[in-house]
PDB file of C-alpha atoms and ligand atoms in Angstrom:
ATOM      1  CA  MET C1435      15.717 -10.056  11.371  1.00  0.00           C
ATOM      2  CA  ASN C1436      15.411  -6.389  10.374  1.00  0.00           C
ATOM      3  CA  VAL C1437      12.226  -5.060   8.780  1.00  0.00           C
ATOM      4  CA  GLY C1438      12.303  -1.836   6.785  1.00  0.00           C
ATOM      5  CA  TYR C1439       9.013   0.046   6.516  1.00  0.00           C
ATOM      6  CA  LEU C1440       7.533   3.331   5.359  1.00  0.00           C
ATOM      7  CA  GLY C1441       8.128   5.517   8.402  1.00  0.00           C
ATOM      8  CA  PRO C1442       8.529   7.547  10.497  1.00  0.00           C
ATOM      9  CA  LYS C1443       7.166   5.875  13.637  1.00  0.00           C
ATOM     10  CA  ALA C1444       3.391   5.337  13.762  1.00  0.00           C
ATOM     11  CA  THR C1445       2.528   5.075  10.075  1.00  0.00           C
ATOM     12  CA  PHE C1446      -0.143   2.595   9.049  1.00  0.00           C
ATOM     13  CA  THR C1447       2.707   0.551   7.606  1.00  0.00           C
ATOM     14  CA  GLU C1448       4.251   0.355  11.066  1.00  0.00           C
ATOM     15  CA  LEU C1449       0.899  -0.870  12.431  1.00  0.00           C
ATOM     16  CA  ALA C1450       1.036  -3.664   9.829  1.00  0.00           C
ATOM     17  CA  VAL C1451       4.638  -4.478  10.822  1.00  0.00           C
ATOM     18  CA  LYS C1452       3.715  -4.608  14.519  1.00  0.00           C
ATOM     19  CA  LYS C1453       0.829  -6.989  13.825  1.00  0.00           C
ATOM     20  CA  VAL C1454       2.929  -9.620  12.073  1.00  0.00           C
ATOM     21  CA  PHE C1455       6.570  -9.075  12.984  1.00  0.00           C
ATOM     22  CA  SER C1456       6.773  -9.038  16.770  1.00  0.00           C
ATOM     23  CA  GLY C1457      10.355  -9.755  17.796  1.00  0.00           C
ATOM     24  CA  PHE C1458      11.813  -8.305  14.571  1.00  0.00           C
ATOM     25  CA  THR C1459      13.803  -5.065  14.555  1.00  0.00           C
ATOM     26  CA  PRO C1460      11.891  -2.317  12.720  1.00  0.00           C
ATOM     27  CA  PHE C1461      13.749   0.240  10.581  1.00  0.00           C
ATOM     28  CA  PRO C1462      11.758   3.256   9.353  1.00  0.00           C
ATOM     29  CA  PHE C1463      12.532   4.816   5.952  1.00  0.00           C
ATOM     30  CA  GLN C1464      11.160   8.136   4.748  1.00  0.00           C
ATOM     31  CA  THR C1465       9.998   6.901   1.329  1.00  0.00           C
ATOM     32  CA  ILE C1466       8.762   3.700  -0.316  1.00  0.00           C
ATOM     33  CA  PRO C1467      11.678   3.502  -2.806  1.00  0.00           C
ATOM     34  CA  GLU C1468      14.157   3.896   0.071  1.00  0.00           C
ATOM     35  CA  CYS C1469      12.538   0.876   1.797  1.00  0.00           C
ATOM     36  CA  MET C1470      12.860  -1.232  -1.324  1.00  0.00           C
ATOM     37  CA  ASP C1471      16.434  -0.115  -2.036  1.00  0.00           C
ATOM     38  CA  ALA C1472      17.332  -1.115   1.530  1.00  0.00           C
ATOM     39  CA  VAL C1473      16.280  -4.713   0.786  1.00  0.00           C
ATOM     40  CA  VAL C1474      18.274  -4.788  -2.448  1.00  0.00           C
ATOM     41  CA  GLU C1475      21.351  -3.402  -0.675  1.00  0.00           C
ATOM     42  CA  GLY C1476      21.002  -5.888   2.200  1.00  0.00           C
ATOM     43  CA  GLN C1477      20.526  -3.117   4.784  1.00  0.00           C
ATOM     44  CA  VAL C1478      17.327  -4.876   5.950  1.00  0.00           C
ATOM     45  CA  ASP C1479      16.098  -8.454   5.526  1.00  0.00           C
ATOM     46  CA  LEU C1480      12.534  -7.516   4.605  1.00  0.00           C
ATOM     47  CA  ALA C1481      10.533  -4.452   3.639  1.00  0.00           C
ATOM     48  CA  VAL C1482       6.854  -3.705   4.222  1.00  0.00           C
ATOM     49  CA  VAL C1483       5.219  -1.124   1.951  1.00  0.00           C
ATOM     50  CA  PRO C1484       1.612  -0.189   1.092  1.00  0.00           C
ATOM     51  CA  LEU C1485       0.380  -1.564  -2.247  1.00  0.00           C
ATOM     52  CA  GLU C1486      -3.339  -0.921  -2.533  1.00  0.00           C
ATOM     53  CA  ASN C1487      -6.144   0.834  -0.695  1.00  0.00           C
ATOM     54  CA  ALA C1488      -9.794  -0.163  -0.935  1.00  0.00           C
ATOM     55  CA  LEU C1489     -10.957   3.439  -1.447  1.00  0.00           C
ATOM     56  CA  GLU C1490      -8.134   4.946  -3.445  1.00  0.00           C
ATOM     57  CA  GLY C1491      -6.697   2.030  -5.448  1.00  0.00           C
ATOM     58  CA  SER C1492      -3.069   1.170  -6.018  1.00  0.00           C
ATOM     59  CA  VAL C1493      -0.139   2.968  -4.475  1.00  0.00           C
ATOM     60  CA  ASN C1494       1.443   3.685  -7.843  1.00  0.00           C
ATOM     61  CA  ILE C1495       4.956   4.350  -6.584  1.00  0.00           C
ATOM     62  CA  THR C1496       5.045   0.851  -5.030  1.00  0.00           C
ATOM     63  CA  LEU C1497       3.798  -0.869  -8.182  1.00  0.00           C
ATOM     64  CA  ASP C1498       6.001   1.168 -10.472  1.00  0.00           C
ATOM     65  CA  TYR C1499       9.175   0.752  -8.421  1.00  0.00           C
ATOM     66  CA  LEU C1500       8.527  -3.014  -8.176  1.00  0.00           C
ATOM     67  CA  THR C1501       7.959  -3.383 -11.893  1.00  0.00           C
ATOM     68  CA  HIS C1502      10.402  -0.850 -13.367  1.00  0.00           C
ATOM     69  CA  VAL C1503      13.279  -0.487 -10.923  1.00  0.00           C
ATOM     70  CA  VAL C1504      13.911  -3.271  -8.405  1.00  0.00           C
ATOM     71  CA  GLN C1505      13.598  -7.036  -8.732  1.00  0.00           C
ATOM     72  CA  ILE C1506      12.405  -8.149  -5.313  1.00  0.00           C
ATOM     73  CA  PRO C1507       9.807 -10.888  -4.902  1.00  0.00           C
ATOM     74  CA  ILE C1508       6.624 -10.363  -2.917  1.00  0.00           C
ATOM     75  CA  VAL C1509       6.824 -12.935  -0.094  1.00  0.00           C
ATOM     76  CA  GLY C1510       3.727 -12.022   1.896  1.00  0.00           C
ATOM     77  CA  GLU C1511       0.746  -9.739   2.168  1.00  0.00           C
ATOM     78  CA  VAL C1512      -1.047  -8.154   5.133  1.00  0.00           C
ATOM     79  CA  THR C1513      -4.409  -6.396   4.881  1.00  0.00           C
ATOM     80  CA  LEU C1514      -5.301  -3.939   7.624  1.00  0.00           C
ATOM     81  CA  PRO C1515      -8.411  -1.836   8.375  1.00  0.00           C
ATOM     82  CA  ILE C1516      -7.666   1.890   8.107  1.00  0.00           C
ATOM     83  CA  LYS C1517      -9.191   4.502  10.383  1.00  0.00           C
ATOM     84  CA  GLN C1518      -8.274   8.120   9.721  1.00  0.00           C
ATOM     85  CA  HIS C1519      -8.441  10.857  12.365  1.00  0.00           C
ATOM     86  CA  LEU C1520      -7.959  14.624  12.177  1.00  0.00           C
ATOM     87  CA  MET C1521      -5.401  15.850  14.702  1.00  0.00           C
ATOM     88  CA  VAL C1522      -3.814  19.146  15.699  1.00  0.00           C
ATOM     89  CA  HIS C1523      -1.256  20.402  18.214  1.00  0.00           C
ATOM     90  CA  PRO C1524      -2.940  20.499  21.678  1.00  0.00           C
ATOM     91  CA  GLU C1525      -2.412  24.292  21.731  1.00  0.00           C
ATOM     92  CA  ASN C1526      -4.707  24.546  18.694  1.00  0.00           C
ATOM     93  CA  ALA C1527      -7.339  22.014  19.738  1.00  0.00           C
ATOM     94  CA  GLU C1528      -9.988  24.671  20.512  1.00  0.00           C
ATOM     95  CA  ASN C1529      -9.518  26.362  17.133  1.00  0.00           C
ATOM     96  CA  TRP C1530      -9.225  23.342  14.866  1.00  0.00           C
ATOM     97  CA  GLN C1531     -12.007  24.611  12.597  1.00  0.00           C
ATOM     98  CA  GLN C1532      -9.729  27.508  11.669  1.00  0.00           C
ATOM     99  CA  VAL C1533      -6.781  25.341  10.532  1.00  0.00           C
ATOM    100  CA  SER C1534      -4.892  26.912   7.644  1.00  0.00           C
ATOM    101  CA  ARG C1535      -3.719  23.671   6.005  1.00  0.00           C
ATOM    102  CA  VAL C1536      -4.185  19.897   6.291  1.00  0.00           C
ATOM    103  CA  TYR C1537      -1.238  17.544   5.776  1.00  0.00           C
ATOM    104  CA  SER C1538      -1.174  13.820   5.107  1.00  0.00           C
ATOM    105  CA  HIS C1539      -0.215  11.046   2.716  1.00  0.00           C
ATOM    106  CA  SER C1540      -1.994  11.550  -0.626  1.00  0.00           C
ATOM    107  CA  HIS C1541      -4.001   8.344  -0.137  1.00  0.00           C
ATOM    108  CA  ALA C1542      -5.194   9.456   3.298  1.00  0.00           C
ATOM    109  CA  ILE C1543      -6.280  12.846   1.915  1.00  0.00           C
ATOM    110  CA  ALA C1544      -8.207  11.079  -0.857  1.00  0.00           C
ATOM    111  CA  GLN C1545      -9.849   8.724   1.673  1.00  0.00           C
ATOM    112  CA  CYS C1546     -11.201  11.762   3.570  1.00  0.00           C
ATOM    113  CA  TYR C1547     -12.151  13.955   0.629  1.00  0.00           C
ATOM    114  CA  LYS C1548     -15.869  14.264   1.528  1.00  0.00           C
ATOM    115  CA  PHE C1549     -15.021  15.174   5.117  1.00  0.00           C
ATOM    116  CA  LEU C1550     -12.548  17.841   3.992  1.00  0.00           C
ATOM    117  CA  HIS C1551     -15.003  19.189   1.432  1.00  0.00           C
ATOM    118  CA  HIS C1552     -17.838  19.531   3.937  1.00  0.00           C
ATOM    119  CA  HIS C1553     -16.091  20.395   7.202  1.00  0.00           C
ATOM    120  CA  LEU C1554     -12.958  22.242   6.084  1.00  0.00           C
ATOM    121  CA  LYS C1555     -14.152  23.690   2.799  1.00  0.00           C
ATOM    122  CA  GLY C1556     -11.544  25.839   1.080  1.00  0.00           C
ATOM    123  CA  VAL C1557      -8.724  24.791   3.414  1.00  0.00           C
ATOM    124  CA  PRO C1558      -5.746  23.713   1.285  1.00  0.00           C
ATOM    125  CA  PHE C1559      -4.322  20.265   1.788  1.00  0.00           C
ATOM    126  CA  GLU C1560      -0.812  19.122   1.108  1.00  0.00           C
ATOM    127  CA  SER C1561       0.559  15.632   0.714  1.00  0.00           C
ATOM    128  CA  VAL C1562       3.707  14.505   2.502  1.00  0.00           C
ATOM    129  CA  SER C1563       5.571  11.191   2.516  1.00  0.00           C
ATOM    130  CA  SER C1564       3.307   9.481   5.089  1.00  0.00           C
ATOM    131  CA  THR C1565       0.509  10.119   7.575  1.00  0.00           C
ATOM    132  CA  ALA C1566       3.006   9.950  10.450  1.00  0.00           C
ATOM    133  CA  ALA C1567       5.310  12.450   8.706  1.00  0.00           C
ATOM    134  CA  ALA C1568       2.294  14.808   8.677  1.00  0.00           C
ATOM    135  CA  ALA C1569       1.728  14.229  12.406  1.00  0.00           C
ATOM    136  CA  GLN C1570       5.421  14.888  13.085  1.00  0.00           C
ATOM    137  CA  LEU C1571       5.239  18.139  11.103  1.00  0.00           C
ATOM    138  CA  VAL C1572       2.214  19.301  13.136  1.00  0.00           C
ATOM    139  CA  LYS C1573       4.050  18.467  16.375  1.00  0.00           C
ATOM    140  CA  GLU C1574       7.093  20.481  15.296  1.00  0.00           C
ATOM    141  CA  THR C1575       5.038  23.511  14.205  1.00  0.00           C
ATOM    142  CA  PRO C1576       2.838  24.469  17.206  1.00  0.00           C
ATOM    143  CA  MET C1577       2.886  28.162  16.225  1.00  0.00           C
ATOM    144  CA  GLN C1578       0.907  27.354  13.079  1.00  0.00           C
ATOM    145  CA  ASN C1579      -2.676  26.135  13.300  1.00  0.00           C
ATOM    146  CA  ILE C1580      -2.318  23.154  10.957  1.00  0.00           C
ATOM    147  CA  ALA C1581      -3.765  19.640  11.032  1.00  0.00           C
ATOM    148  CA  ALA C1582      -2.692  16.142  10.100  1.00  0.00           C
ATOM    149  CA  ILE C1583      -4.744  13.150   9.007  1.00  0.00           C
ATOM    150  CA  ALA C1584      -3.212  10.077  10.637  1.00  0.00           C
ATOM    151  CA  ASN C1585      -3.940   7.155  12.956  1.00  0.00           C
ATOM    152  CA  GLU C1586      -4.426   6.941  16.709  1.00  0.00           C
ATOM    153  CA  LEU C1587      -0.879   5.706  17.338  1.00  0.00           C
ATOM    154  CA  ALA C1588       0.498   8.791  15.547  1.00  0.00           C
ATOM    155  CA  ALA C1589      -1.572  11.083  17.808  1.00  0.00           C
ATOM    156  CA  GLU C1590      -0.011   9.344  20.840  1.00  0.00           C
ATOM    157  CA  GLU C1591       3.503   9.210  19.412  1.00  0.00           C
ATOM    158  CA  TYR C1592       3.585  12.906  18.440  1.00  0.00           C
ATOM    159  CA  GLY C1593       1.466  14.222  21.351  1.00  0.00           C
ATOM    160  CA  LEU C1594      -1.364  15.548  19.186  1.00  0.00           C
ATOM    161  CA  SER C1595      -5.061  16.002  20.013  1.00  0.00           C
ATOM    162  CA  ILE C1596      -7.561  14.112  17.882  1.00  0.00           C
ATOM    163  CA  VAL C1597     -10.330  16.608  17.091  1.00  0.00           C
ATOM    164  CA  LYS C1598     -12.398  14.459  14.696  1.00  0.00           C
ATOM    165  CA  ARG C1599     -12.373  10.670  14.652  1.00  0.00           C
ATOM    166  CA  ASN C1600     -13.055   8.316  11.760  1.00  0.00           C
ATOM    167  CA  ILE C1601     -13.111  10.937   9.025  1.00  0.00           C
ATOM    168  CA  HIS C1602     -12.578   8.423   6.183  1.00  0.00           C
ATOM    169  CA  ASP C1603     -15.483   8.690   3.745  1.00  0.00           C
ATOM    170  CA  PHE C1604     -16.385   4.986   3.563  1.00  0.00           C
ATOM    171  CA  ASP C1605     -16.409   2.368   6.318  1.00  0.00           C
ATOM    172  CA  HIS C1606     -14.697  -0.436   4.469  1.00  0.00           C
ATOM    173  CA  ASN C1607     -11.334   1.232   4.299  1.00  0.00           C
ATOM    174  CA  HIS C1608      -8.566  -1.355   4.096  1.00  0.00           C
ATOM    175  CA  THR C1609      -5.003  -1.259   2.814  1.00  0.00           C
ATOM    176  CA  ARG C1610      -2.916  -4.153   1.460  1.00  0.00           C
ATOM    177  CA  PHE C1611       0.724  -4.055   2.474  1.00  0.00           C
ATOM    178  CA  VAL C1612       3.246  -6.288   0.755  1.00  0.00           C
ATOM    179  CA  ILE C1613       6.292  -7.900   2.308  1.00  0.00           C
ATOM    180  CA  LEU C1614       9.333  -7.926   0.046  1.00  0.00           C
ATOM    181  CA  ALA C1615      12.439 -10.038   0.551  1.00  0.00           C
ATOM    182  CA  THR C1616      15.279 -11.442  -1.487  1.00  0.00           C
ATOM    183  CA  GLN C1617      16.051 -14.130   1.099  1.00  0.00           C
ATOM    184  CA  LYS C1618      14.853 -17.571   0.133  1.00  0.00           C
ATOM    185  CA  ASN C1619      14.585 -18.794   3.735  1.00  0.00           C
ATOM    186  CA  PHE C1620      11.860 -16.367   4.884  1.00  0.00           C
ATOM    187  CA  ASP C1621       8.649 -18.337   5.454  1.00  0.00           C
ATOM    188  CA  PHE C1622       5.637 -16.057   5.928  1.00  0.00           C
ATOM    189  CA  ALA C1623       3.229 -19.025   5.925  1.00  0.00           C
ATOM    190  CA  ALA C1624       4.981 -20.431   9.010  1.00  0.00           C
ATOM    191  CA  LEU C1625       5.172 -17.010  10.693  1.00  0.00           C
ATOM    192  CA  SER C1626       1.556 -15.972  10.053  1.00  0.00           C
ATOM    193  CA  GLY C1627      -0.153 -19.357  10.006  1.00  0.00           C
ATOM    194  CA  SER C1628      -1.897 -18.301   6.795  1.00  0.00           C
ATOM    195  CA  THR C1629      -3.109 -20.920   4.349  1.00  0.00           C
ATOM    196  CA  HIS C1630      -4.523 -18.409   1.857  1.00  0.00           C
ATOM    197  CA  TRP C1631      -2.102 -17.804  -1.001  1.00  0.00           C
ATOM    198  CA  LYS C1632      -2.030 -15.375  -3.886  1.00  0.00           C
ATOM    199  CA  THR C1633       0.143 -15.073  -6.987  1.00  0.00           C
ATOM    200  CA  THR C1634       0.863 -11.782  -8.730  1.00  0.00           C
ATOM    201  CA  LEU C1635       1.867 -11.661 -12.403  1.00  0.00           C
ATOM    202  CA  MET C1636       3.091  -8.839 -14.611  1.00  0.00           C
ATOM    203  CA  VAL C1637       1.912  -9.354 -18.195  1.00  0.00           C
ATOM    204  CA  THR C1638       2.948  -7.350 -21.257  1.00  0.00           C
ATOM    205  CA  LEU C1639       0.849  -7.733 -24.394  1.00  0.00           C
ATOM    206  CA  PRO C1640       2.168  -8.153 -27.933  1.00  0.00           C
ATOM    207  CA  SER C1641       1.917  -4.745 -29.641  1.00  0.00           C
ATOM    208  CA  ASN C1642      -1.070  -3.826 -31.782  1.00  0.00           C
ATOM    209  CA  GLN C1643      -2.746  -7.215 -31.679  1.00  0.00           C
ATOM    210  CA  ALA C1644      -6.541  -7.053 -31.705  1.00  0.00           C
ATOM    211  CA  GLY C1645      -8.159  -9.124 -28.963  1.00  0.00           C
ATOM    212  CA  ALA C1646      -4.882  -9.759 -27.093  1.00  0.00           C
ATOM    213  CA  LEU C1647      -6.332  -8.923 -23.666  1.00  0.00           C
ATOM    214  CA  HIS C1648      -9.334 -11.136 -24.353  1.00  0.00           C
ATOM    215  CA  GLN C1649      -6.966 -14.019 -25.154  1.00  0.00           C
ATOM    216  CA  VAL C1650      -4.976 -13.369 -21.975  1.00  0.00           C
ATOM    217  CA  LEU C1651      -8.125 -13.496 -19.865  1.00  0.00           C
ATOM    218  CA  SER C1652      -9.346 -16.647 -21.566  1.00  0.00           C
ATOM    219  CA  ALA C1653      -6.091 -18.455 -20.665  1.00  0.00           C
ATOM    220  CA  PHE C1654      -7.081 -17.946 -17.010  1.00  0.00           C
ATOM    221  CA  ALA C1655     -10.832 -18.383 -17.545  1.00  0.00           C
ATOM    222  CA  TRP C1656     -10.899 -21.836 -19.113  1.00  0.00           C
ATOM    223  CA  ARG C1657      -8.561 -23.113 -16.371  1.00  0.00           C
ATOM    224  CA  LYS C1658     -11.022 -21.650 -13.825  1.00  0.00           C
ATOM    225  CA  LEU C1659      -8.235 -19.579 -12.264  1.00  0.00           C
ATOM    226  CA  ASP C1660      -9.779 -16.995  -9.954  1.00  0.00           C
ATOM    227  CA  LEU C1661      -8.485 -13.456 -10.612  1.00  0.00           C
ATOM    228  CA  SER C1662      -8.954 -10.912  -7.806  1.00  0.00           C
ATOM    229  CA  LYS C1663      -7.353  -7.974  -9.585  1.00  0.00           C
ATOM    230  CA  ILE C1664      -6.336  -6.804 -13.022  1.00  0.00           C
ATOM    231  CA  GLU C1665      -4.857  -3.381 -13.426  1.00  0.00           C
ATOM    232  CA  SER C1666      -3.042  -1.635 -16.234  1.00  0.00           C
ATOM    233  CA  ARG C1667       0.019   0.545 -15.623  1.00  0.00           C
ATOM    234  CA  PRO C1668       2.005   2.557 -18.148  1.00  0.00           C
ATOM    235  CA  MET C1669       5.102   0.909 -19.649  1.00  0.00           C
ATOM    236  CA  LYS C1670       6.612   4.423 -19.613  1.00  0.00           C
ATOM    237  CA  THR C1671       7.668   3.953 -23.242  1.00  0.00           C
ATOM    238  CA  GLY C1672       4.949   6.063 -24.875  1.00  0.00           C
ATOM    239  CA  ILE C1673       1.265   6.963 -24.746  1.00  0.00           C
ATOM    240  CA  GLY C1674      -0.948   3.902 -25.004  1.00  0.00           C
ATOM    241  CA  ASN C1675       1.733   1.383 -23.946  1.00  0.00           C
ATOM    242  CA  TYR C1676       0.544  -0.498 -20.880  1.00  0.00           C
ATOM    243  CA  PHE C1677       1.284  -3.699 -19.009  1.00  0.00           C
ATOM    244  CA  PHE C1678      -1.092  -5.567 -16.693  1.00  0.00           C
ATOM    245  CA  ILE C1679      -0.791  -6.613 -13.077  1.00  0.00           C
ATOM    246  CA  ILE C1680      -2.884  -9.706 -12.416  1.00  0.00           C
ATOM    247  CA  ASP C1681      -3.578 -11.238  -8.997  1.00  0.00           C
ATOM    248  CA  LEU C1682      -4.607 -14.900  -8.810  1.00  0.00           C
ATOM    249  CA  GLU C1683      -6.241 -16.344  -5.719  1.00  0.00           C
ATOM    250  CA  MET C1684      -3.960 -19.359  -5.452  1.00  0.00           C
ATOM    251  CA  LYS C1685      -0.399 -20.505  -4.810  1.00  0.00           C
ATOM    252  CA  LEU C1686       1.898 -20.979  -7.795  1.00  0.00           C
ATOM    253  CA  ASP C1687       1.323 -24.653  -8.615  1.00  0.00           C
ATOM    254  CA  GLU C1688       3.045 -26.989 -11.055  1.00  0.00           C
ATOM    255  CA  VAL C1689       0.260 -27.292 -13.615  1.00  0.00           C
ATOM    256  CA  LEU C1690      -2.388 -24.581 -13.920  1.00  0.00           C
ATOM    257  CA  ILE C1691      -0.467 -21.324 -13.537  1.00  0.00           C
ATOM    258  CA  PRO C1692       2.588 -22.590 -15.496  1.00  0.00           C
ATOM    259  CA  GLY C1693       0.147 -23.775 -18.197  1.00  0.00           C
ATOM    260  CA  ALA C1694      -1.490 -20.337 -18.367  1.00  0.00           C
ATOM    261  CA  ILE C1695       1.933 -18.640 -18.482  1.00  0.00           C
ATOM    262  CA  ALA C1696       3.074 -20.921 -21.335  1.00  0.00           C
ATOM    263  CA  GLU C1697      -0.132 -20.123 -23.242  1.00  0.00           C
ATOM    264  CA  LEU C1698       0.396 -16.366 -22.759  1.00  0.00           C
ATOM    265  CA  GLU C1699       4.010 -16.634 -23.910  1.00  0.00           C
ATOM    266  CA  ALA C1700       2.881 -18.556 -27.008  1.00  0.00           C
ATOM    267  CA  LEU C1701       0.574 -15.596 -27.741  1.00  0.00           C
ATOM    268  CA  GLY C1702       3.586 -13.281 -27.677  1.00  0.00           C
ATOM    269  CA  CYS C1703       3.030 -11.901 -24.143  1.00  0.00           C
ATOM    270  CA  GLY C1704       5.817 -11.311 -21.644  1.00  0.00           C
ATOM    271  CA  VAL C1705       5.056 -12.781 -18.197  1.00  0.00           C
ATOM    272  CA  LYS C1706       6.899 -12.243 -14.928  1.00  0.00           C
ATOM    273  CA  VAL C1707       5.876 -13.745 -11.580  1.00  0.00           C
ATOM    274  CA  LEU C1708       6.184 -10.921  -9.019  1.00  0.00           C
ATOM    275  CA  GLY C1709       5.517 -13.344  -6.186  1.00  0.00           C
ATOM    276  CA  SER C1710       3.459 -16.225  -4.841  1.00  0.00           C
ATOM    277  CA  TYR C1711       2.789 -15.528  -1.192  1.00  0.00           C
ATOM    278  CA  PRO C1712       0.587 -16.151   1.864  1.00  0.00           C
ATOM    279  CA  SER C1713      -1.963 -13.441   2.616  1.00  0.00           C
ATOM    280  CA  VAL C1714      -3.348 -12.436   6.020  1.00  0.00           C
ATOM    281  CA  ASN C1715      -6.230 -10.208   7.061  1.00  0.00           C
ATOM    282  CA  ILE C1716      -5.765  -8.452  10.375  1.00  0.00           C
ATOM    283  CA  GLY C1717      -8.304  -6.725  12.646  1.00  0.00           C
ATOM    284  CA  LEU C1718      -7.489  -3.484  14.497  1.00  0.00           C
ATOM    285  CA  ASP C1719      -8.584  -4.883  17.931  1.00  0.00           C
TER     286      ASP C1719
HETATM  287  O1  PPY D2465       1.235   7.062   5.459  1.00  0.00           O
HETATM  288  C1  PPY D2465       1.083   5.987   6.080  1.00  0.00           C
HETATM  289  O2  PPY D2465       0.786   5.921   7.278  1.00  0.00           O
HETATM  290  C2  PPY D2465       1.238   4.747   5.336  1.00  0.00           C
HETATM  291  O3  PPY D2465       1.606   3.756   5.894  1.00  0.00           O
HETATM  292  C3  PPY D2465       0.774   4.756   3.917  1.00  0.00           C
HETATM  293  C4  PPY D2465      -0.709   4.736   3.948  1.00  0.00           C
HETATM  294  C5  PPY D2465      -1.419   5.894   3.774  1.00  0.00           C
HETATM  295  C6  PPY D2465      -2.814   5.859   3.846  1.00  0.00           C
HETATM  296  C7  PPY D2465      -3.451   4.667   4.105  1.00  0.00           C
HETATM  297  C8  PPY D2465      -2.731   3.514   4.287  1.00  0.00           C
HETATM  298  C9  PPY D2465      -1.333   3.542   4.210  1.00  0.00           C
END
């Protein structure tokens, strides 16, 4: 099977792919939408993209593309610890404190904001499509003293020198990556051995109805359904129009979740199941 992922080689997404898809053929794509389009067009069997980071929150492009553009179910989830390092071209290793710009994925820059503020104060930073794309840029531009924030594998892959390790501002830095597939026969529970399942719903509220969100939450609460996330995202139809993404800590069953969905629909809500999928937590080793 082919797995599309946010590339180029040595992104955090590739680390996630390597942890769970040994024996699959990896295909890097430059952007998250390109990965998802590749699944829709049948160019790859699966796609792995980042969805949420513990320090920086949701990867909005992933959520928005999944909810507004493509219709691909989430079939699995992998959570990985994230360690960010500052790296430069070996020719600039001695002078890293004089770097003129720092490149990385916007989430990685945000995860290291305190470090950048204190150790590279005033140095501009610029976001690129991934941490590994930043490392590749630094490799290809040795004549400029610039830095990338990326992982250890990227330093190896692009021949860069790590000049500061673990520059993320908080220790518990994890990212959730989702696996997307249209194929019905892909079984992530069998592949990963995971018995922990989650279900993700997209809920739109009836317009201008006082207490609607309270009623939505009570449909889950009285059934004792455990929510691990609720987040609002713009409908993109006008200021103040939002939908909700709700994660439940259980597999889609035949009674409780369908009962809650029926109750929400009776209230005038729209409900879409984005996926019910096994979830795995991986260590860096
Ligand atoms: O840019 C990468 O390496 C990615 O895979 C996206 C990302 C960025 C920052 C933290 C986790 C994942």
